Every structure is written in C-alpha cells, then in structure tokens.
C-alpha positions as a Python dict, from the first residue, in 0.01 Angstrom:
ca = {
    (1, 'M'): (0, 0, 0),
    (2, 'V'): (122, 351, -70),
    (3, 'D'): (16, 708, -14),
    (4, 'F'): (-1, 801, -382),
    (5, 'S'): (-291, 1014, -496),
    (6, 'I'): (-274, 1155, -845),
    (7, 'T'): (-633, 1272, -804),
    (8, 'D'): (-509, 1542, -565),
    (9, 'F'): (-381, 1723, -874),
    (10, 'L'): (-669, 1662, -1114),
    (11, 'N'): (-959, 1895, -1176),
    (12, 'E'): (-1312, 1771, -1105),
    (13, 'D'): (-1378, 1648, -1460),
    (14, 'E'): (-1045, 1463, -1476),
    (15, 'K'): (-1099, 1314, -1130),
    (16, 'Y'): (-1446, 1192, -1232),
    (17, 'I'): (-1311, 1010, -1538),
    (18, 'F'): (-1009, 872, -1356),
    (19, 'N'): (-1224, 721, -1081),
    (20, 'I'): (-1453, 561, -1341),
    (21, 'L'): (-1146, 407, -1507),
    (22, 'V'): (-1013, 275, -1176),
    (23, 'K'): (-1346, 103, -1102),
    (24, 'Y'): (-1356, -42, -1454),
    (25, 'F'): (-1001, -178, -1434),
    (26, 'K'): (-1063, -335, -1091),
    (27, 'R'): (-1399, -482, -1189),
    (28, 'N'): (-1248, -645, -1497),
    (29, 'N'): (-914, -730, -1336),
    (30, 'I'): (-722, -536, -1601),
    (31, 'R'): (-359, -476, -1514),
    (32, 'A'): (-341, -101, -1548),
    (33, 'Y'): (-78, 146, -1432),
    (34, 'V'): (-25, 519, -1413),
    (35, 'V'): (321, 566, -1566),
    (36, 'G'): (596, 810, -1657),
    (37, 'G'): (575, 1181, -1593),
    (38, 'S'): (236, 1144, -1425),
    (39, 'V'): (395, 947, -1141),
    (40, 'R'): (712, 1157, -1129),
    (41, 'D'): (522, 1485, -1100),
    (42, 'T'): (280, 1348, -840),
    (43, 'L'): (572, 1233, -627),
    (44, 'L'): (717, 1583, -662),
    (45, 'R'): (379, 1722, -551),
    (46, 'T'): (352, 1898, -887),
    (47, 'P'): (39, 1886, -1108),
    (48, 'P'): (118, 1648, -1397),
    (49, 'K'): (91, 1792, -1747),
    (50, 'D'): (-102, 1485, -1860),
    (51, 'V'): (-208, 1143, -1737),
    (52, 'D'): (-59, 834, -1903),
    (53, 'I'): (-213, 494, -1831),
    (54, 'A'): (-40, 173, -1945),
    (55, 'V'): (-226, -157, -1967),
    (56, 'E'): (-105, -512, -2011),
    (57, 'G'): (-303, -640, -2306),
    (58, 'D'): (-468, -504, -2620),
    (59, 'V'): (-527, -136, -2548),
    (60, 'Q'): (-768, -100, -2842),
    (61, 'F'): (-989, -382, -2715),
    (62, 'I'): (-990, -236, -2363),
    (63, 'I'): (-1073, 115, -2483),
    (64, 'K'): (-1374, -14, -2682),
    (65, 'K'): (-1531, -127, -2354),
    (66, 'L'): (-1476, 201, -2167),
    (67, 'P'): (-1774, 425, -2086),
    (68, 'L'): (-1817, 791, -2188),
    (69, 'I'): (-1574, 774, -2483),
    (70, 'D'): (-1612, 1054, -2737),
    (71, 'K'): (-1314, 998, -2967),
    (72, 'V'): (-999, 787, -2986),
    (73, 'I'): (-685, 857, -3188),
    (74, 'Y'): (-478, 539, -3213),
    (75, 'H'): (-112, 531, -3321),
    (76, 'E'): (-44, 182, -3452),
    (77, 'R'): (336, 200, -3464),
    (78, 'F'): (379, 275, -3096),
    (79, 'K'): (51, 122, -2975),
    (80, 'T'): (-57, 443, -2803),
    (81, 'S'): (-398, 607, -2790),
    (82, 'S'): (-522, 956, -2713),
    (83, 'V'): (-863, 899, -2554),
    (84, 'Y'): (-1113, 1185, -2545),
    (85, 'F'): (-1412, 1159, -2311),
    (86, 'K'): (-1752, 1323, -2346),
    (87, 'N'): (-1684, 1576, -2068),
    (88, 'G'): (-1376, 1711, -2253),
    (89, 'V'): (-1113, 1517, -2056),
    (90, 'Q'): (-824, 1356, -2247),
    (91, 'F'): (-598, 1078, -2115),
    (92, 'D'): (-331, 884, -2303),
    (93, 'M'): (-358, 505, -2287),
    (94, 'I'): (-84, 274, -2410),
    (95, 'T'): (-7, -94, -2435),
    (96, 'C'): (282, -192, -2209),
    (97, 'R'): (562, -253, -2455),
    (98, 'E'): (927, -331, -2501),
    (99, 'E'): (1147, -181, -2773),
    (100, 'T'): (1429, -285, -3003),
    (101, 'Y'): (1645, -50, -3212),
    (102, 'A'): (1777, -165, -3549),
    (103, 'K'): (2057, 89, -3511),
    (104, 'Y'): (2143, 390, -3297),
    (105, 'G'): (1916, 684, -3370),
    (106, 'S'): (1645, 484, -3547),
    (107, 'L'): (1286, 479, -3428),
    (108, 'P'): (1221, 162, -3226),
    (109, 'E'): (1014, -141, -3311),
    (110, 'V'): (770, -211, -3027),
    (111, 'Y'): (613, -531, -2895),
    (112, 'P'): (351, -599, -2625),
    (113, 'A'): (511, -662, -2287),
    (114, 'T'): (467, -655, -1910),
    (115, 'I'): (487, -341, -1700),
    (116, 'V'): (837, -436, -1580),
    (117, 'E'): (956, -468, -1941),
    (118, 'D'): (782, -142, -2023),
    (119, 'L'): (967, 43, -1747),
    (120, 'A'): (1298, -102, -1873),
    (121, 'R'): (1262, 81, -2206),
    (122, 'R'): (1216, 425, -2051),
    (123, 'D'): (1469, 705, -2060),
    (124, 'F'): (1544, 794, -1695),
    (125, 'T'): (1498, 626, -1359),
    (126, 'V'): (1272, 909, -1242),
    (127, 'N'): (1037, 826, -1531),
    (128, 'A'): (1047, 451, -1468),
    (129, 'V'): (814, 440, -1168),
    (130, 'A'): (462, 304, -1214),
    (131, 'Y'): (155, 312, -991),
    (132, 'D'): (-30, -20, -992),
    (133, 'I'): (-398, 77, -994),
    (134, 'I'): (-529, -270, -901),
    (135, 'N'): (-289, -338, -612),
    (136, 'N'): (-244, 24, -500),
    (137, 'C'): (136, 11, -495),
    (138, 'L'): (434, 170, -666),
    (139, 'I'): (661, -34, -893),
    (140, 'D'): (1015, 106, -884),
    (141, 'P'): (1274, -133, -1033),
    (142, 'Y'): (1542, 135, -1091),
    (143, 'N'): (1531, 327, -764),
    (144, 'G'): (1357, 619, -932),
    (145, 'I'): (1182, 736, -614),
    (146, 'E'): (1518, 778, -439),
    (147, 'H'): (1658, 965, -740),
    (148, 'I'): (1357, 1197, -731),
    (149, 'K'): (1436, 1269, -366),
    (150, 'Q'): (1804, 1323, -455),
    (151, 'K'): (1704, 1546, -748),
    (152, 'N'): (1906, 1345, -995),
    (153, 'I'): (1852, 1264, -1365),
    (154, 'K'): (2002, 925, -1443),
    (155, 'K'): (1971, 694, -1745),
    (156, 'I'): (1845, 337, -1720),
    (157, 'K'): (2027, 152, -1996),
    (158, 'K'): (2381, 133, -2124),
    (159, 'D'): (2429, 344, -2438),
    (160, 'S'): (2091, 505, -2374),
    (161, 'Y'): (2193, 841, -2527),
    (162, 'R'): (2341, 678, -2836),
    (163, 'E'): (2036, 459, -2878),
    (164, 'D'): (1811, 767, -2875),
    (165, 'P'): (2001, 1100, -2880),
    (166, 'T'): (1681, 1298, -2815),
    (167, 'R'): (1718, 1179, -2455),
    (168, 'I'): (2002, 1430, -2420),
    (169, 'F'): (1758, 1714, -2484),
    (170, 'R'): (1507, 1562, -2244),
    (171, 'A'): (1773, 1522, -1974),
    (172, 'V'): (1850, 1893, -2003),
    (173, 'R'): (1482, 1988, -2004),
    (174, 'Y'): (1400, 1788, -1692),
    (175, 'S'): (1711, 1903, -1508),
    (176, 'V'): (1622, 2267, -1569),
    (177, 'R'): (1250, 2228, -1503),
    (178, 'Y'): (1296, 2056, -1167),
    (179, 'G'): (1638, 2181, -1064),
    (180, 'F'): (1787, 1830, -1089),
    (181, 'S'): (2152, 1746, -1151),
    (182, 'L'): (2272, 1546, -1453),
    (183, 'E'): (2419, 1220, -1322),
    (184, 'D'): (2532, 1126, -1673),
    (185, 'E'): (2688, 1460, -1774),
    (186, 'E'): (3026, 1312, -1868),
    (187, 'E'): (2863, 1055, -2095),
    (188, 'I'): (2638, 1321, -2246),
    (189, 'L'): (2943, 1536, -2323),
    (190, 'R'): (3116, 1240, -2492),
    (191, 'C'): (2809, 1172, -2704),
    (192, 'I'): (2791, 1535, -2812),
    (193, 'E'): (3162, 1534, -2898),
    (194, 'E'): (3108, 1220, -3106),
    (195, 'N'): (2829, 1400, -3297),
    (196, 'T'): (2565, 1153, -3184),
    (197, 'F'): (2289, 1384, -3311),
    (198, 'S'): (2388, 1307, -3670),
    (199, 'S'): (2203, 974, -3638),
    (200, 'I'): (1859, 1139, -3605),
    (201, 'S'): (1653, 1357, -3836),
    (202, 'Y'): (1628, 1736, -3836),
    (203, 'D'): (1260, 1701, -3745),
    (204, 'R'): (1333, 1504, -3428),
    (205, 'I'): (1595, 1755, -3317),
    (206, 'M'): (1373, 2052, -3399),
    (207, 'K'): (1087, 1898, -3203),
    (208, 'E'): (1309, 1884, -2894),
    (209, 'I'): (1424, 2245, -2940),
    (210, 'V'): (1060, 2353, -2973),
    (211, 'L'): (974, 2167, -2651),
    (212, 'M'): (1262, 2341, -2475),
    (213, 'A'): (1152, 2680, -2605),
    (214, 'G'): (800, 2611, -2481),
    (215, 'E'): (904, 2561, -2120),
    (216, 'E'): (861, 2826, -1850),
    (217, 'R'): (1238, 2833, -1792),
    (218, 'W'): (1316, 2820, -2162),
    (219, 'K'): (1613, 3054, -2148),
    (220, 'Q'): (1785, 2834, -1892),
    (221, 'N'): (1725, 2536, -2124),
    (222, 'I'): (1904, 2713, -2406),
    (223, 'Y'): (2191, 2834, -2186),
    (224, 'E'): (2239, 2474, -2068),
    (225, 'C'): (2253, 2361, -2432),
    (226, 'F'): (2526, 2618, -2491),
    (227, 'R'): (2714, 2507, -2180),
    (228, 'L'): (2708, 2144, -2291),
    (229, 'N'): (2804, 2243, -2647),
    (230, 'I'): (2484, 2099, -2791),
    (231, 'M'): (2458, 2431, -2972),
    (232, 'K'): (2720, 2703, -3017),
    (233, 'S'): (2643, 3068, -2948),
    (234, 'S'): (2788, 3398, -3062),
    (235, 'E'): (2671, 3565, -2739),
    (236, 'N'): (2675, 3478, -2370),
    (237, 'F'): (2306, 3561, -2332),
    (238, 'L'): (1989, 3583, -2539),
    (239, 'I'): (1961, 3928, -2697),
    (240, 'E'): (1656, 4139, -2614),
    (241, 'N'): (1447, 4263, -2902),
    (242, 'K'): (1356, 4625, -2830),
    (243, 'L'): (1099, 4646, -3110),
    (244, 'F'): (903, 4322, -3061),
    (245, 'L'): (838, 4263, -2692),
    (246, 'K'): (561, 4003, -2729),
    (247, 'D'): (649, 3661, -2587),
    (248, 'C'): (544, 3361, -2793),
    (249, 'L'): (707, 3041, -2916),
    (250, 'N'): (807, 3168, -3261),
    (251, 'I'): (963, 3485, -3120),
    (252, 'R'): (1159, 3270, -2874),
    (253, 'L'): (1284, 3061, -3165),
    (254, 'C'): (1387, 3379, -3346),
    (255, 'S'): (1587, 3495, -3044),
    (256, 'I'): (1763, 3156, -3028),
    (257, 'Y'): (1840, 3160, -3400),
    (258, 'R'): (1988, 3511, -3382),
    (259, 'I'): (2266, 3410, -3142),
    (260, 'L'): (2351, 3074, -3297),
    (261, 'N'): (2707, 3042, -3416),
    (262, 'D'): (2657, 2692, -3547),
    (263, 'S'): (2587, 2628, -3914),
    (264, 'N'): (2464, 2273, -3848),
    (265, 'V'): (2199, 2386, -3599),
    (266, 'K'): (2105, 2681, -3821),
    (267, 'N'): (2037, 2434, -4101),
    (268, 'I'): (1804, 2244, -3869),
    (269, 'F'): (1607, 2567, -3808),
    (270, 'K'): (1589, 2626, -4184),
    (271, 'N'): (1509, 2275, -4304),
    (272, 'N'): (1245, 2086, -4110),
    (273, 'S'): (874, 2012, -4128),
    (274, 'M'): (801, 2126, -3772),
    (275, 'L'): (800, 2506, -3810),
    (276, 'E'): (575, 2744, -4004),
    (277, 'K'): (685, 2803, -4363),
    (278, 'S'): (706, 3179, -4310),
    (279, 'L'): (935, 3130, -4009),
    (280, 'K'): (1169, 2896, -4199),
    (281, 'K'): (1170, 3139, -4494),
    (282, 'A'): (1285, 3417, -4261),
    (283, 'F'): (1564, 3197, -4123),
    (284, 'R'): (1682, 3110, -4474),
    (285, 'E'): (1680, 3467, -4602),
    (286, 'Y'): (1793, 3652, -4292),
    (287, 'D'): (2163, 3695, -4378),
    (288, 'R'): (2087, 3830, -4727),
    (289, 'V'): (1814, 4068, -4608),
    (290, 'E'): (2030, 4202, -4326),
    (291, 'I'): (2318, 4281, -4565),
    (292, 'E'): (2085, 4449, -4815),
    (293, 'L'): (1914, 4655, -4544),
    (294, 'L'): (2250, 4777, -4411),
    (295, 'K'): (2327, 4902, -4762),
    (296, 'C'): (1996, 5092, -4804),
    (297, 'R'): (2046, 5468, -4812),
    (298, 'D'): (1696, 5604, -4876),
    (299, 'N'): (1337, 5538, -4775),
    (300, 'S'): (1228, 5382, -5101),
    (301, 'C'): (1510, 5127, -5085),
    (302, 'I'): (1417, 5037, -4725),
    (303, 'F'): (1047, 5017, -4809),
    (304, 'N'): (1086, 4807, -5124),
    (305, 'L'): (1314, 4559, -4946),
    (306, 'L'): (1113, 4515, -4626),
    (307, 'D'): (774, 4519, -4796),
    (308, 'K'): (867, 4181, -4948),
    (309, 'C'): (946, 4038, -4605),
    (310, 'N'): (719, 3868, -4354),
    (311, 'V'): (687, 3953, -3985),
    (312, 'Y'): (957, 3704, -3884),
    (313, 'H'): (1211, 3877, -4109),
    (314, 'L'): (1133, 4197, -3921),
    (315, 'I'): (1157, 4027, -3582),
    (316, 'L'): (1498, 3881, -3667),
    (317, 'L'): (1622, 4216, -3796),
    (318, 'G'): (1498, 4377, -3474),
    (319, 'Y'): (1777, 4206, -3279),
    (320, 'N'): (2035, 4419, -3467),
    (321, 'K'): (2044, 4757, -3292),
    (322, 'N'): (2216, 4909, -3596),
    (323, 'L'): (1896, 4854, -3793),
    (324, 'T'): (1648, 4984, -3538),
    (325, 'Y'): (1596, 5325, -3699),
    (326, 'K'): (1545, 5171, -4045),
    (327, 'L'): (1287, 4928, -3912),
    (328, 'L'): (1103, 5205, -3727),
    (329, 'N'): (1115, 5417, -4040),
    (330, 'Y'): (971, 5134, -4247),
    (331, 'M'): (689, 5074, -3998),
    (332, 'N'): (598, 5442, -4008),
    (333, 'L'): (610, 5449, -4387),
    (334, 'K'): (403, 5132, -4413),
    (335, 'Y'): (137, 5272, -4182),
    (336, 'N'): (104, 5599, -4375),
    (337, 'Y'): (176, 5500, -4734),
    (338, 'K'): (-112, 5476, -4983),
    (339, 'E'): (-29, 5370, -5336),
    (340, 'I'): (-154, 5587, -5622),
    (341, 'K'): (-433, 5409, -5811),
    (342, 'A'): (-376, 5298, -6170),
    (343, 'K'): (-713, 5448, -6279),
    (344, 'Y'): (-580, 5800, -6217),
    (345, 'I'): (-290, 5733, -6453),
    (346, 'L'): (-521, 5588, -6720),
    (347, 'E'): (-735, 5902, -6699),
    (348, 'L'): (-427, 6101, -6810),
    (349, 'G'): (-419, 5914, -7140),
    (350, 'I'): (-141, 5671, -7049),
    (351, 'E'): (-197, 5337, -7225),
    (352, 'K'): (-206, 5015, -7027),
    (353, 'G'): (127, 4835, -7006),
    (354, 'R'): (468, 4851, -6844),
    (355, 'L'): (460, 5231, -6825),
    (356, 'I'): (173, 5223, -6574),
    (357, 'H'): (387, 5013, -6340),
    (358, 'D'): (689, 5240, -6392),
    (359, 'I'): (484, 5552, -6307),
    (360, 'I'): (347, 5393, -5990),
    (361, 'E'): (701, 5295, -5884),
    (362, 'E'): (839, 5642, -5961),
    (363, 'V'): (559, 5809, -5766),
    (364, 'K'): (629, 5572, -5477),
    (365, 'R'): (1001, 5658, -5485),
    (366, 'V'): (936, 6031, -5485),
    (367, 'R'): (671, 6012, -5219),
    (368, 'L'): (875, 5791, -4984),
    (369, 'N'): (1191, 5999, -5018),
    (370, 'T'): (1034, 6347, -5011),
    (371, 'F'): (713, 6288, -4809),
    (372, 'L'): (521, 6482, -5075),
    (373, 'E'): (146, 6426, -5063),
    (374, 'I'): (91, 6293, -5415),
    (375, 'D'): (-272, 6272, -5522),
    (376, 'E'): (-445, 6280, -5859),
    (377, 'N'): (-409, 6661, -5884),
    (378, 'Y'): (-33, 6641, -5824),
    (379, 'L'): (-13, 6359, -6077),
    (380, 'R'): (-205, 6559, -6338),
    (381, 'N'): (15, 6868, -6293),
    (382, 'N'): (350, 6684, -6281),
    (383, 'I'): (308, 6385, -6513),
    (384, 'G'): (561, 6531, -6759),
    (385, 'E'): (828, 6557, -6487),
    (386, 'I'): (750, 6206, -6367),
    (387, 'L'): (780, 6062, -6721),
    (388, 'N'): (1107, 6250, -6765),
    (389, 'G'): (1237, 6096, -6443),
    (390, 'I'): (1145, 5748, -6563),
    (391, 'E'): (1310, 5804, -6902),
    (392, 'H'): (1625, 5942, -6735),
    (393, 'K'): (1642, 5643, -6498),
    (394, 'N'): (1614, 5396, -6787),
    (395, 'T'): (1892, 5550, -6997),
}
C-alpha cells in the first residue's frame, strides 16, 4: 500500500473520469498502471501535465469497452492512444511494450510486454516508476523514487543516449524544469563530442528544441545547451528585441536563432517540417536581407526591401540595434503610405502596359523619399516631370 494520490492534482472532470477508469479496471481485473511523468510529477507534488495509463493487453480492445468515450486517436506503430471523453477530458492510454532498435538513432520497433519490461525501455529512472492501480502500490525497479528525492537525472540503460540522442535534450529539459543534476553529464558530453545527433533527423531535433523553447524556464534550457556544447552561441546571453516585446514560441525561436554560431543547428532551423513556412523562410533569407538593409540609403530602398518580407524577417532584424531606426522608419512608412491608383494614370491618357507600373514605382520613390502628398491633382500637374524621371532612370 502507498500514499499516492494523483487525483489530488486533477480537476473535477479529470478526477471523475479517472475514478470511473479505476473502477472499470478493478472490476475487470485489467492490469493497469499510471506511468511516466504522471507518477514523477505526483511524487514531486507537482500537477502532472497529462495522465498516461499503461495496460497489459490489447489497449484497443480495452478502450472499446470504456464508458463515456467521445473519440480515440490510435497510433499503430507505438501502440498508443489519445482517448477523449464526453466531458472534454483527455488521457493517453498505451499498451505496455518493449522496444528494439535496429541501429542507434532509429525509431524503435515495439512489442507488447509486461509493465516491468515497459519500465525497462524508458529514458530515466525518475520516469520509470509506475503506480499499480489494481494493487495500489508503486513499482520502482530502478530506484527512481530515491533519485527523485536526490534530485538526480540518471539513465536506465547502457548506451541510452546513443540509442536515442533525443534523450540528451530531455535530460537537459528535466534538469532545468525541476532543478535536478545530470548524473550522466560526462557521458552526455562524450556523445555530443562524437556527434551523436547526426544519427537522427532534423525534425526530431527541432521537435526537442521547440519543446525546450515552450518551457517556462526556456532561457535556462538554451543556456544549458550552450554550456554542454549541444549548440554554439555567438553571445553569452539571449539578446533582447527592443521592437518586438511580445512573448510567444516563434519569437523565442527567433531569439535563439539570432545568437547561434553553429551552421549545423542553423540548417536544422531552416530545413524541417516542424515550423511554419514563413518562419523557416525568414531563417533562410535573414543573412541576405540584413546585408541588403544595411546598404539601403533612402526610404524607397528600405520600403521596397522590407515590404517583401514577412513579420519574422522583421523580428529577426529587430535584434540588430544598428537597424532599429530603419525598421522604425519602415513601420511608419508602411502605416502611412497609400499607393496611387492605376485608374488615375489611365485618366491622363497613359496606355495600359509597363509604363503604368513604372509611373506607380516612380511616384512611390518620390513620395517615400520626399514625403510629398501625391494625389491625382499632383499627378495631373506633374506627369511630364515624372515621365522625364522614368526616361532618365532607364537611360
């Protein structure tokens, strides 16, 4: 028997569903266990982010018999299910499983197993504690409870970080989140030096970076990555963006990218399927746009360059204090600028074609650089001068 009560940290709807599940498992003698982070966080007296329940047996068959189910998303490869109940609660349910890796860095093949075998495949001892729902006891084959008390992150298996290099990121994330020490730091450093990350895809690495950036103590996560040489930095601290103060995931990723001094990691930011296309586009084009903007000497040049950019280009440029005044100038111009309408030019007898575009661009250049208020009256009175300017520019 054990004093373990995950329900202390559940809201009323979650508690209602959990208690129904407990009764169902006991009534049908189903070997079911609360596992992973749910147990770890409860032992730390911290509300778990989610509730994971592992069962010995066919999880799909068991789920079909559960009451109050609204929707189930089943992932065949890893035999996991996201179960949505009619009151809005969502729990993850998985088949207890063991894993084999064809080679280091590959995704594992999984097979049904017992809870003890399931715990053996997990990343750290603190995540390898299970609560037996039927027998009301904790299963702790790797001394995880003691390591939680000692505030220590420790692997379970030999070559764990080579087998799955994403565990290095998770070790950092957990150590920062809970203030734990890294028992395996020397091994982690050797793996990083051996370029262990080269065995996994850009997407898997980017997913871990995104998870780090999404944490409350995200800056400390990134600093720890720099300290361990997972990523290399051009600065000792994350630069503040004076123009874009909003805090969101994509802006955090921009601030990380701006201080990277690591072409390999930069390529991961640029080439993955995890991030928004517009964000990746800004990463890819940043160096070119920054150089061109530094060269701009008048308002029309600044406007024409930045008007082709998306918001993430602007956010990235905002970390360069030498460009602040040009960015502010562009924002002011963008807010106030109204393009002359083509119909006004046609009314002056100009035939449709390339010349219409050239007049609009010339009017834009004059207006942006002189702040003249150019309307249809100005256009009518100065069309000759404008055409002369276009002809002069093209010769």
